[in-house]
mmCIF file of C-alpha atoms and ligand atoms in Angstrom:
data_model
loop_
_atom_site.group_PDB
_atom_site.id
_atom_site.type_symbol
_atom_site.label_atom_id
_atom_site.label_comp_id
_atom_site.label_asym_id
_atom_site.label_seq_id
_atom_site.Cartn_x
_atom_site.Cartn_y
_atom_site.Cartn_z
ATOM 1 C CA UNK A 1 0.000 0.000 0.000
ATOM 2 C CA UNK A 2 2.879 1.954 -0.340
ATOM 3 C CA UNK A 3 2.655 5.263 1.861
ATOM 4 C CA UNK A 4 -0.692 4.617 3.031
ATOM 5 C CA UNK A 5 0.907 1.083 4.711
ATOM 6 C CA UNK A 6 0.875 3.237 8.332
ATOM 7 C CA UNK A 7 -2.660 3.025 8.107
ATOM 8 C CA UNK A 8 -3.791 0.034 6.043
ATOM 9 C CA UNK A 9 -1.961 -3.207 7.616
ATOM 10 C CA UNK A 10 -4.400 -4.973 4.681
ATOM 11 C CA UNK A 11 -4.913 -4.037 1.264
ATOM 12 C CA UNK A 12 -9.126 -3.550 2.176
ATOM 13 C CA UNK A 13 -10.079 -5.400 -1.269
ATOM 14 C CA UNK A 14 -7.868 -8.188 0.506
ATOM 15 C CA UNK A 15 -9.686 -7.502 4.634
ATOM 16 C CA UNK A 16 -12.971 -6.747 3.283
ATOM 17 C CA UNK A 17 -13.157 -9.974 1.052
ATOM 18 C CA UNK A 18 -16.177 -12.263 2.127
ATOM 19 C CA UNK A 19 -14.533 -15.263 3.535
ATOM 20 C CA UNK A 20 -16.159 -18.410 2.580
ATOM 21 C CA UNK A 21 -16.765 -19.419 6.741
ATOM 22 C CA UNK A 22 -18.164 -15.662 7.202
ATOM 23 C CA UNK A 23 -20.928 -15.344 9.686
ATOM 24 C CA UNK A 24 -23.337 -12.751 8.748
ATOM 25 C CA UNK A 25 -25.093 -13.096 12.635
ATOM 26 C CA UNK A 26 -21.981 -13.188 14.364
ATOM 27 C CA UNK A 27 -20.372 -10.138 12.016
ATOM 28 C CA UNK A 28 -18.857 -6.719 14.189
ATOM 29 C CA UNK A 29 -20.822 -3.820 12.466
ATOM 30 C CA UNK A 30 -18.535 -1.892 14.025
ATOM 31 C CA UNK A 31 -15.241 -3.131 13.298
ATOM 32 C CA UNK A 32 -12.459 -1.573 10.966
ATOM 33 C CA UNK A 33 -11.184 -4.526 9.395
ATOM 34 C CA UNK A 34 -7.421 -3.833 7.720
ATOM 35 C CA UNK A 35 -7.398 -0.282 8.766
ATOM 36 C CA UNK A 36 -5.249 0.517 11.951
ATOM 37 C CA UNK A 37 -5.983 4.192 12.249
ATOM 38 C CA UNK A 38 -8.630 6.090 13.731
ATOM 39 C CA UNK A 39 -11.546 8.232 12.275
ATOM 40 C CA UNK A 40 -8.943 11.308 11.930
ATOM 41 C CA UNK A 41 -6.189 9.508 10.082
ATOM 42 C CA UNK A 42 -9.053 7.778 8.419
ATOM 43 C CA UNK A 43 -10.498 11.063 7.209
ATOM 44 C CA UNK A 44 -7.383 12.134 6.225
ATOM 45 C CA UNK A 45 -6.928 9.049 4.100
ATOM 46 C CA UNK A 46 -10.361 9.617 2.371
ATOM 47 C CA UNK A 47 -9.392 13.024 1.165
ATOM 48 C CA UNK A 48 -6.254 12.079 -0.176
ATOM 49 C CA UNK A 49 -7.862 8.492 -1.725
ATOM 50 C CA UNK A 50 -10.505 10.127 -2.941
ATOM 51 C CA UNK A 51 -8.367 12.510 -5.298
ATOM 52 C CA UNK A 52 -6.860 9.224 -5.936
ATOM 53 C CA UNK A 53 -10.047 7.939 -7.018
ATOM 54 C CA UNK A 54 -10.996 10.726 -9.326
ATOM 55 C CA UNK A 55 -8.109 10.494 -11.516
ATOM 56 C CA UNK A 56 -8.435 6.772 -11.523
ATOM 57 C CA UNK A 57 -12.165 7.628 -13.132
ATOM 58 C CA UNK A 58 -10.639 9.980 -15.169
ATOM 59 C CA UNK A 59 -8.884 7.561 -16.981
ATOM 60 C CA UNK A 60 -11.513 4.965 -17.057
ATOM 61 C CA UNK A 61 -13.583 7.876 -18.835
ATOM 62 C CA UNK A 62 -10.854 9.012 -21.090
ATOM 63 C CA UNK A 63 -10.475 5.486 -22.126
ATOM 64 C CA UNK A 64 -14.024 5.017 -22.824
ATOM 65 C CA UNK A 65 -14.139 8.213 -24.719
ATOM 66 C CA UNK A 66 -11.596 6.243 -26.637
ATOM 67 C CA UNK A 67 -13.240 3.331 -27.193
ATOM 68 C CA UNK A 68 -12.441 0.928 -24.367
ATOM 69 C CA UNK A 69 -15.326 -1.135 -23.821
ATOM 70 C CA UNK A 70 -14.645 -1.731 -19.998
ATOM 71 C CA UNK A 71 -16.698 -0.977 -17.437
ATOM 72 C CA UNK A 72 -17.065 -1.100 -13.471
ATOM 73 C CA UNK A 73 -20.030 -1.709 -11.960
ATOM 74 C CA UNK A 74 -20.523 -0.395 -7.955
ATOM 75 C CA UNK A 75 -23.697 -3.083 -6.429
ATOM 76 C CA UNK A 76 -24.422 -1.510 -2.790
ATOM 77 C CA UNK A 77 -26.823 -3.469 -0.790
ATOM 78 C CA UNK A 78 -27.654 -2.875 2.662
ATOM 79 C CA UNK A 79 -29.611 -2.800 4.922
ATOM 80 C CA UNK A 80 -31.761 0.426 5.937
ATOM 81 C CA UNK A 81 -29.358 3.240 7.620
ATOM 82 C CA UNK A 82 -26.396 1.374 6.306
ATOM 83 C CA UNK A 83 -25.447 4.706 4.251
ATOM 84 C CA UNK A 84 -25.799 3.705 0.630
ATOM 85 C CA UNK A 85 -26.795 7.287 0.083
ATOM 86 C CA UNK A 86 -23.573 8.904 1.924
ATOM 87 C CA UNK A 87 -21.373 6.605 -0.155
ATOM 88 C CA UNK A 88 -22.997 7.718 -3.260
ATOM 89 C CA UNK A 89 -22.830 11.639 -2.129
ATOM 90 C CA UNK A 90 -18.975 11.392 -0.256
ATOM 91 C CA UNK A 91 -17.508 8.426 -2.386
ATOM 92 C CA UNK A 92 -19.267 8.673 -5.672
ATOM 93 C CA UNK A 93 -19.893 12.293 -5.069
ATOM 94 C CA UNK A 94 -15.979 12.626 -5.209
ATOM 95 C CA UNK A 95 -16.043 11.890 -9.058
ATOM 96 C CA UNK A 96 -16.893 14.073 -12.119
ATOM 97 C CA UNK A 97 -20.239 13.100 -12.789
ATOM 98 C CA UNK A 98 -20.384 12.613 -16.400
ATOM 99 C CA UNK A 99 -18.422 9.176 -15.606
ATOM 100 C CA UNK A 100 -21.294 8.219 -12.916
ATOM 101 C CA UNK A 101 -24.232 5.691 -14.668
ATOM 102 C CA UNK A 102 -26.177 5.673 -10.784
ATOM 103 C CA UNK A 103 -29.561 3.799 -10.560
ATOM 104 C CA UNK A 104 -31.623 3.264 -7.185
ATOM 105 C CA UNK A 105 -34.053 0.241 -7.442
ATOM 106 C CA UNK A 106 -37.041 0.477 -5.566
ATOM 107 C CA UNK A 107 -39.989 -1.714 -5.743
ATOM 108 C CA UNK A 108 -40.791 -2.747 -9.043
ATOM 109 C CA UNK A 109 -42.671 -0.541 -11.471
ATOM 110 C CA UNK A 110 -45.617 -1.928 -13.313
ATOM 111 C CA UNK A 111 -43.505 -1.724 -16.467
ATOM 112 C CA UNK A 112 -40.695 -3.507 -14.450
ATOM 113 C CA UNK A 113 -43.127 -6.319 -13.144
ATOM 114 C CA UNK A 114 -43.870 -7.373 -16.853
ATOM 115 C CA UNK A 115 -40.784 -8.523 -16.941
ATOM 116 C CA UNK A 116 -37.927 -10.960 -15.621
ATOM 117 C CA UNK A 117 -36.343 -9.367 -12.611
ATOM 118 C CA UNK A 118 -33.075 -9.114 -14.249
ATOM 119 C CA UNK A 119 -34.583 -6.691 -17.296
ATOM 120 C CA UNK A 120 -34.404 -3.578 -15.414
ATOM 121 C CA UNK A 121 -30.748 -4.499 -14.303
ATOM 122 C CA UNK A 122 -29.786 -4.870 -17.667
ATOM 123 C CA UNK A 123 -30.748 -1.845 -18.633
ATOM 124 C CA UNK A 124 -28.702 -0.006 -16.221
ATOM 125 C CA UNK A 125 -25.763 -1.129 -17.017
ATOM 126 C CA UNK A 126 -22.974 0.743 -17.702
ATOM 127 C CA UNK A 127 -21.677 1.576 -20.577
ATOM 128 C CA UNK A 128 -17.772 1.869 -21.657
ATOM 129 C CA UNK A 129 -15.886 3.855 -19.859
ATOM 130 C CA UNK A 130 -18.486 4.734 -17.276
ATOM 131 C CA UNK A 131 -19.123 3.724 -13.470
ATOM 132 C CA UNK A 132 -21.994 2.382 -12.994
ATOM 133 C CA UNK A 133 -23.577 2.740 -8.686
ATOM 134 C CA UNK A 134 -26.814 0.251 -8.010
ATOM 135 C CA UNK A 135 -28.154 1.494 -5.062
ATOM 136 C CA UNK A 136 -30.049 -2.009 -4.357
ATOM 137 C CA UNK A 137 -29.969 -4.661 -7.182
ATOM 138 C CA UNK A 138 -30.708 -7.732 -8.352
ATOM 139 C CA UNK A 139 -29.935 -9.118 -5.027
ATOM 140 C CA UNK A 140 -33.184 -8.052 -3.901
ATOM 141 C CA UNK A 141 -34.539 -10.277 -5.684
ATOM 142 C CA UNK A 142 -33.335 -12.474 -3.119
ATOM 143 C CA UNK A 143 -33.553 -10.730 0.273
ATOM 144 C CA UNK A 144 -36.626 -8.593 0.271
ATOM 145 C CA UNK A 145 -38.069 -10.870 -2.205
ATOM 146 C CA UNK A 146 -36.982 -14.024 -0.039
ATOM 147 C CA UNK A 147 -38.019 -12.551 3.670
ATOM 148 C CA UNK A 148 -41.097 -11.233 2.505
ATOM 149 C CA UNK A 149 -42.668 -14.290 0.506
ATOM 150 C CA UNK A 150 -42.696 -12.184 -2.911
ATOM 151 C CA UNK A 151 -42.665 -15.114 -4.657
ATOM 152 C CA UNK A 152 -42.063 -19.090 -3.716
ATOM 153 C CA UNK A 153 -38.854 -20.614 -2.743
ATOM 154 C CA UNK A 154 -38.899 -22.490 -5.814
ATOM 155 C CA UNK A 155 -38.801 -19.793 -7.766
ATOM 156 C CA UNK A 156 -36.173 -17.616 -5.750
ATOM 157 C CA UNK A 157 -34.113 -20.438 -5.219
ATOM 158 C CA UNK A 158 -33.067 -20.759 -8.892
ATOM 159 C CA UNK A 159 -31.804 -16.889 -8.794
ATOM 160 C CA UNK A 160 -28.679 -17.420 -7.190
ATOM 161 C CA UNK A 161 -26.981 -19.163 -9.908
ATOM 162 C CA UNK A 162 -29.297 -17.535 -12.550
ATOM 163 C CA UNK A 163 -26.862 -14.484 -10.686
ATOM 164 C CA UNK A 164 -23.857 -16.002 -11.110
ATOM 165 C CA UNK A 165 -24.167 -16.787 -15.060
ATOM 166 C CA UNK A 166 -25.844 -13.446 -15.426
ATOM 167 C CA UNK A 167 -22.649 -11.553 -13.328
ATOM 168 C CA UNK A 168 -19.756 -14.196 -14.975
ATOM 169 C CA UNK A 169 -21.378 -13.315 -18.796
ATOM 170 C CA UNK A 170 -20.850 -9.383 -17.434
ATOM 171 C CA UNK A 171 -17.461 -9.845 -16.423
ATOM 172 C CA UNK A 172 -16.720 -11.600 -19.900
ATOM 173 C CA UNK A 173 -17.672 -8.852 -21.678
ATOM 174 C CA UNK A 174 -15.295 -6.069 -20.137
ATOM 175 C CA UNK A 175 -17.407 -4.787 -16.479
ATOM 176 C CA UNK A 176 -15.402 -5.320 -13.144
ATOM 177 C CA UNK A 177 -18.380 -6.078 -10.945
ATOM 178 C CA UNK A 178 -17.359 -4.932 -7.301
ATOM 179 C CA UNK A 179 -20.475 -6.056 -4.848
ATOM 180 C CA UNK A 180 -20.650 -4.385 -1.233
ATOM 181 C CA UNK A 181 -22.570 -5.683 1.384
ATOM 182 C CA UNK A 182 -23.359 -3.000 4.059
ATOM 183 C CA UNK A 183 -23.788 -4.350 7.392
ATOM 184 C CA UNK A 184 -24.915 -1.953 10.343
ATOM 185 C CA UNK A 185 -25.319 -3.034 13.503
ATOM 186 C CA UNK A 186 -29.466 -2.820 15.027
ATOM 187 C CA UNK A 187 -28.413 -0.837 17.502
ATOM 188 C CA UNK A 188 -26.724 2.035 15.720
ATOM 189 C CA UNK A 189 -29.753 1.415 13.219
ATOM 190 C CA UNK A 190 -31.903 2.698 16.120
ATOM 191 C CA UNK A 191 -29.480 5.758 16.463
ATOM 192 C CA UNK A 192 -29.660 6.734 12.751
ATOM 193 C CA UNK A 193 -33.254 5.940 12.567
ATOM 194 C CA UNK A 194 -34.182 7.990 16.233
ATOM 195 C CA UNK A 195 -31.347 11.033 14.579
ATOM 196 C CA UNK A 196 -33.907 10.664 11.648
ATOM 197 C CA UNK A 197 -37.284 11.670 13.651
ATOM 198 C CA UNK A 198 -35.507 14.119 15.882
ATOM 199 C CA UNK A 199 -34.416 16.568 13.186
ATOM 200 C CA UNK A 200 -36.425 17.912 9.619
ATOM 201 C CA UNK A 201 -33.940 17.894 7.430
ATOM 202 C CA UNK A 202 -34.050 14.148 7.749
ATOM 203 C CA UNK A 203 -37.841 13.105 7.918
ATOM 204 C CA UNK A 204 -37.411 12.671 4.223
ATOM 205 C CA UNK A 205 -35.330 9.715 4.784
ATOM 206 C CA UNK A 206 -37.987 8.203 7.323
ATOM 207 C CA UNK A 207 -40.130 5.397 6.585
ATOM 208 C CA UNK A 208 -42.490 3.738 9.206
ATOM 209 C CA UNK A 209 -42.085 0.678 7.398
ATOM 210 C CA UNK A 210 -38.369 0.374 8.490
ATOM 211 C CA UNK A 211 -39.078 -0.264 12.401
ATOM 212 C CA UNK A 212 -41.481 -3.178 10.827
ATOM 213 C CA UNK A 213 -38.481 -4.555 8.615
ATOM 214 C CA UNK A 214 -36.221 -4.700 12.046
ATOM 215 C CA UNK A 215 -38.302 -7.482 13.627
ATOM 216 C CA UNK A 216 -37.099 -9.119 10.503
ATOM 217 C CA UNK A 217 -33.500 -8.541 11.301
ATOM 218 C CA UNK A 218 -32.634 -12.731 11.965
ATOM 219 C CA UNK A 219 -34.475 -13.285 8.158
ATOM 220 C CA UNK A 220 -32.538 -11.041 6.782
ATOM 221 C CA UNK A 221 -29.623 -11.986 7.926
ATOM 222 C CA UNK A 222 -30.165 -15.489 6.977
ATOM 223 C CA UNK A 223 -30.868 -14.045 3.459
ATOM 224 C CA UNK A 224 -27.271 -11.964 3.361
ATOM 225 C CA UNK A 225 -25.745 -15.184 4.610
ATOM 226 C CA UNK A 226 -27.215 -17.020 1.605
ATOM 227 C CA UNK A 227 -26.387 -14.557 -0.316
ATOM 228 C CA UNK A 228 -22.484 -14.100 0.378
ATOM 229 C CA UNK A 229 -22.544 -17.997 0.544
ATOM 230 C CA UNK A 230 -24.180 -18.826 -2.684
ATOM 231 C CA UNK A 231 -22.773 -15.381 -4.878
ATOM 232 C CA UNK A 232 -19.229 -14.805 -3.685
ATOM 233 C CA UNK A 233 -17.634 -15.853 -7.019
ATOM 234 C CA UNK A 234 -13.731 -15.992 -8.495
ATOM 235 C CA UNK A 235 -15.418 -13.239 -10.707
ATOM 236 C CA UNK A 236 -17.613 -11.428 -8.549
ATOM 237 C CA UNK A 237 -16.559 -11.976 -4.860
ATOM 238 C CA UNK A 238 -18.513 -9.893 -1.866
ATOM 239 C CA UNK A 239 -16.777 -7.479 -0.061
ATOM 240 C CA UNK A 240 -18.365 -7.144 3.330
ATOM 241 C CA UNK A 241 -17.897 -3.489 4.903
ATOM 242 C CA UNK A 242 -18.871 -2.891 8.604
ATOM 243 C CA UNK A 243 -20.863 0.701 8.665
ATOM 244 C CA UNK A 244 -21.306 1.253 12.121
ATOM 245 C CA UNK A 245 -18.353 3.868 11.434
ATOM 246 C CA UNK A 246 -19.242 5.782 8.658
ATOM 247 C CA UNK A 247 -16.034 7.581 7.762
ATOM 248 C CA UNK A 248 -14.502 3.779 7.750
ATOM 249 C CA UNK A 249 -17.184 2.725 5.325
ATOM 250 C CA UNK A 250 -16.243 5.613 3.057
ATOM 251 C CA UNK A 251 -12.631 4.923 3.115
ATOM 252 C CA UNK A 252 -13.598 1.429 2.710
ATOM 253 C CA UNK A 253 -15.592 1.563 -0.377
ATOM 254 C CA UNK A 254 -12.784 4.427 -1.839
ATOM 255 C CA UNK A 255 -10.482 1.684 -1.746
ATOM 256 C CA UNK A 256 -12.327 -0.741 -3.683
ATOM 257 C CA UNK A 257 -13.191 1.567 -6.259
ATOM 258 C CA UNK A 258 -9.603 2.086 -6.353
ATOM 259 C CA UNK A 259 -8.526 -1.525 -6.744
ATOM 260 C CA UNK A 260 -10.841 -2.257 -9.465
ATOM 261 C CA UNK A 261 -9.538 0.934 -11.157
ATOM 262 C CA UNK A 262 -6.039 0.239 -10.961
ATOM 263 C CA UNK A 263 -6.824 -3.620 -12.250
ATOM 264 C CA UNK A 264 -7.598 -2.602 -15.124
ATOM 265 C CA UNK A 265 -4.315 -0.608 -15.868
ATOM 266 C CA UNK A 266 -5.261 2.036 -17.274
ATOM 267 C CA UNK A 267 -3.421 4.969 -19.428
ATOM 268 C CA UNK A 268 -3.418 8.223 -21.012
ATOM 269 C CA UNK A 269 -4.954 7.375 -24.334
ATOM 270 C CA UNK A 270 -2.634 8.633 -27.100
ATOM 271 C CA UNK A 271 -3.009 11.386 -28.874
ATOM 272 C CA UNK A 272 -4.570 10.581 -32.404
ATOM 273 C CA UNK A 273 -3.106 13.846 -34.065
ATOM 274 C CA UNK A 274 0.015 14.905 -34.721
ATOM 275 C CA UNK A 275 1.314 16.687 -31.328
ATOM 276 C CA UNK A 276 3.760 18.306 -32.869
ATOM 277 C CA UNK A 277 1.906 19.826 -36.088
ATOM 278 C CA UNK A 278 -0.977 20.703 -33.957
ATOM 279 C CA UNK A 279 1.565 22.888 -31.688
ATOM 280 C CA UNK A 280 3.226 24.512 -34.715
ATOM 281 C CA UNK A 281 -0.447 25.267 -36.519
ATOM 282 C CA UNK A 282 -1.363 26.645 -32.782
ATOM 283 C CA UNK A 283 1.453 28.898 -32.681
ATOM 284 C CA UNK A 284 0.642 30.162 -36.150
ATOM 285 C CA UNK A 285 -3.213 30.446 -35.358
HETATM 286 P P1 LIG B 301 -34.408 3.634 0.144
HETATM 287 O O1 LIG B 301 -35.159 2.927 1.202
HETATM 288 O O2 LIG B 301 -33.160 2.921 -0.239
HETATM 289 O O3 LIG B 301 -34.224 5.072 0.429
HETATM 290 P P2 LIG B 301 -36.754 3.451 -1.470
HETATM 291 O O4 LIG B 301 -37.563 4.244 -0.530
HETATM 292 O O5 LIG B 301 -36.950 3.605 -2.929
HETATM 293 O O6 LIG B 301 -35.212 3.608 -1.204
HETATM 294 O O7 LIG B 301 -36.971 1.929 -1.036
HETATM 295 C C1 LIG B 301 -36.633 0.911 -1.791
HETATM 296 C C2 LIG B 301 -37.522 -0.231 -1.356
HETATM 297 O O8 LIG B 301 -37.752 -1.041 -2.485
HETATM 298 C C3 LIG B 301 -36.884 -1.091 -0.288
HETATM 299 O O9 LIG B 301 -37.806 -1.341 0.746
HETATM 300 C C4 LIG B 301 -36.579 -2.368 -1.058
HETATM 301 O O10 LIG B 301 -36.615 -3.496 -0.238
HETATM 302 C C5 LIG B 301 -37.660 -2.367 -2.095
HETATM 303 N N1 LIG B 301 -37.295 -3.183 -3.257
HETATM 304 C C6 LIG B 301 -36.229 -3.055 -4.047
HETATM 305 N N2 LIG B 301 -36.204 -4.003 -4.992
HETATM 306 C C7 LIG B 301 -37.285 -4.758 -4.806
HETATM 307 C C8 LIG B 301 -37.806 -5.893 -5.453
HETATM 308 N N3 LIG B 301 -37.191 -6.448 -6.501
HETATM 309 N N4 LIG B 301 -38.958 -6.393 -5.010
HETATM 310 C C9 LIG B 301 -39.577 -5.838 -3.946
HETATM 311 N N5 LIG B 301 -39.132 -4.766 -3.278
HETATM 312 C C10 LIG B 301 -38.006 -4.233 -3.698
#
């Protein structure tokens, strides 16, 4: 990690990796897995990570503008409070925008219902050169889906390998997939959700039906367990982030970005003029 080894004793793509014996009931919300500083050093980091980050994109853009058919695709899931929205405004909102492809999925449209669950996922996906931010996916297809009895186990069962061919044909054709599951713990739930009735600026993030949802807190962590044990691929592994600490699950998701970006090695791309002639017809111009 080069200078940033005082602070990361573990690459985070490397910390943050799902481990195939992970417990999702047992799992420290609050924990800062890899990272050996504290929330100052760690919001130091972000600033500096996050420039980082930004030229990283800039590339990936530039390269798209260019041609490059690769992509990366950003999946957060999480549960309610898990700040999904503060990594798309802090991390995402870090980035020049015009390189951002960002799609929340709610429930299902009408339109959406007509069709397999998977239709309105492909047609969000990103395009060369861009990053594309799911805020909620096709994993709810088996969480919300699964807890709530949307449809039968027979048919939700089939969806997590359906998932897998559907995410292993997407890495094939050029998108780095990099999934986050957002774990918060229910207690600091309850503090974000009690900050959200005490103050009007955030009643607009309040919905009644989230106290309901936390009675299903064991279901859905059996569902996240299935999930990370079922969809945590070679080509699409889970990185699980602890968001009890938000600047940590910032940095955390920063670095990811980052390590997809820098996989994919990417350059300047070259001029396709004549630097030289272009300089001397400037001069003369
Ligand atoms: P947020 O709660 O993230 O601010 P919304 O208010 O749009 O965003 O809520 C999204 C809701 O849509 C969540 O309750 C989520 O469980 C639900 N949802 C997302 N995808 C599906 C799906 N495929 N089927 C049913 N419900 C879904």
């Amino acid at each position: 990690m080069g200078k940033h080894g005082k602070s990361w004793k573990v690459p985070a793509a490397e910390a943050l990796r799902a481990k195939p014996d992970i417990e999702v009931a047992d799992f420290d919300a609050s924990a800062t897995p890899g990272f050996a500083g504290d929330k100052k050093s760690g919001n130091e980091l972000l600033v500096e990570r996050g420039e980082h980050l930004a030229e990283l994109q800039e590339r990936l853009y530039a390269a798209g503008r260019s041609g490059d058919h690769r992509s990366v695709l950003l999946v957060l899931q999480g549960m309610d409070t898990a700040g999904k929205g503060g990594i798309v405004k802090h991390v995402i909102g870090a980035v020049d925008p015009q390189g951002i492809d960002h799609t929340s999925f709610g429930v299902p449209s009408e339109e959406e219902k007509k069709h397999n669950y998977l239709w309105r996922i492909r047609n969000a996906l990103p395009r060369g050169g861009q990053i594309g931010v799911f805020d909620r996916s096709h994993y709810e297809d088996v969480l919300v889906v699964r807890v709530h009895n949307l449809v039968p186990e027979s048919v939700w069962e089939k969806r997590y390998d359906e998932i897998n061919r559907f995410e292993s044909k997407l890495v094939e054709s050029g998108t780095t997939i990099v999934k986050v599951a957002m774990f918060v713990s229910l207690e600091e739930q309850k503090e974000r959700l009690a900050e959200r009735l005490d103050r009007p600026d955030k009643y607009w993030k309040y919905n009644p039906a989230d106290i309901d949802e936390r009675k299903r807190w064991p279901d859905y962590q059996e569902a996240y367990q299935a999930v990370l044990d079922k969809t945590s691929t070679d080509v699409a592994p889970w990185y699980v982030v602890p968001c009890d600490r938000k600047w940590f699950s910032r940095l955390a998701v920063t670095e990811l970005l980052i390590d997809a970006l820098e996989r994919l090695q990417l350059g300047w791309p070259p001029a396709d003029f004549d630097v030289e002639a272009e300089k001397k017809r400037l001069a003369k111009a």
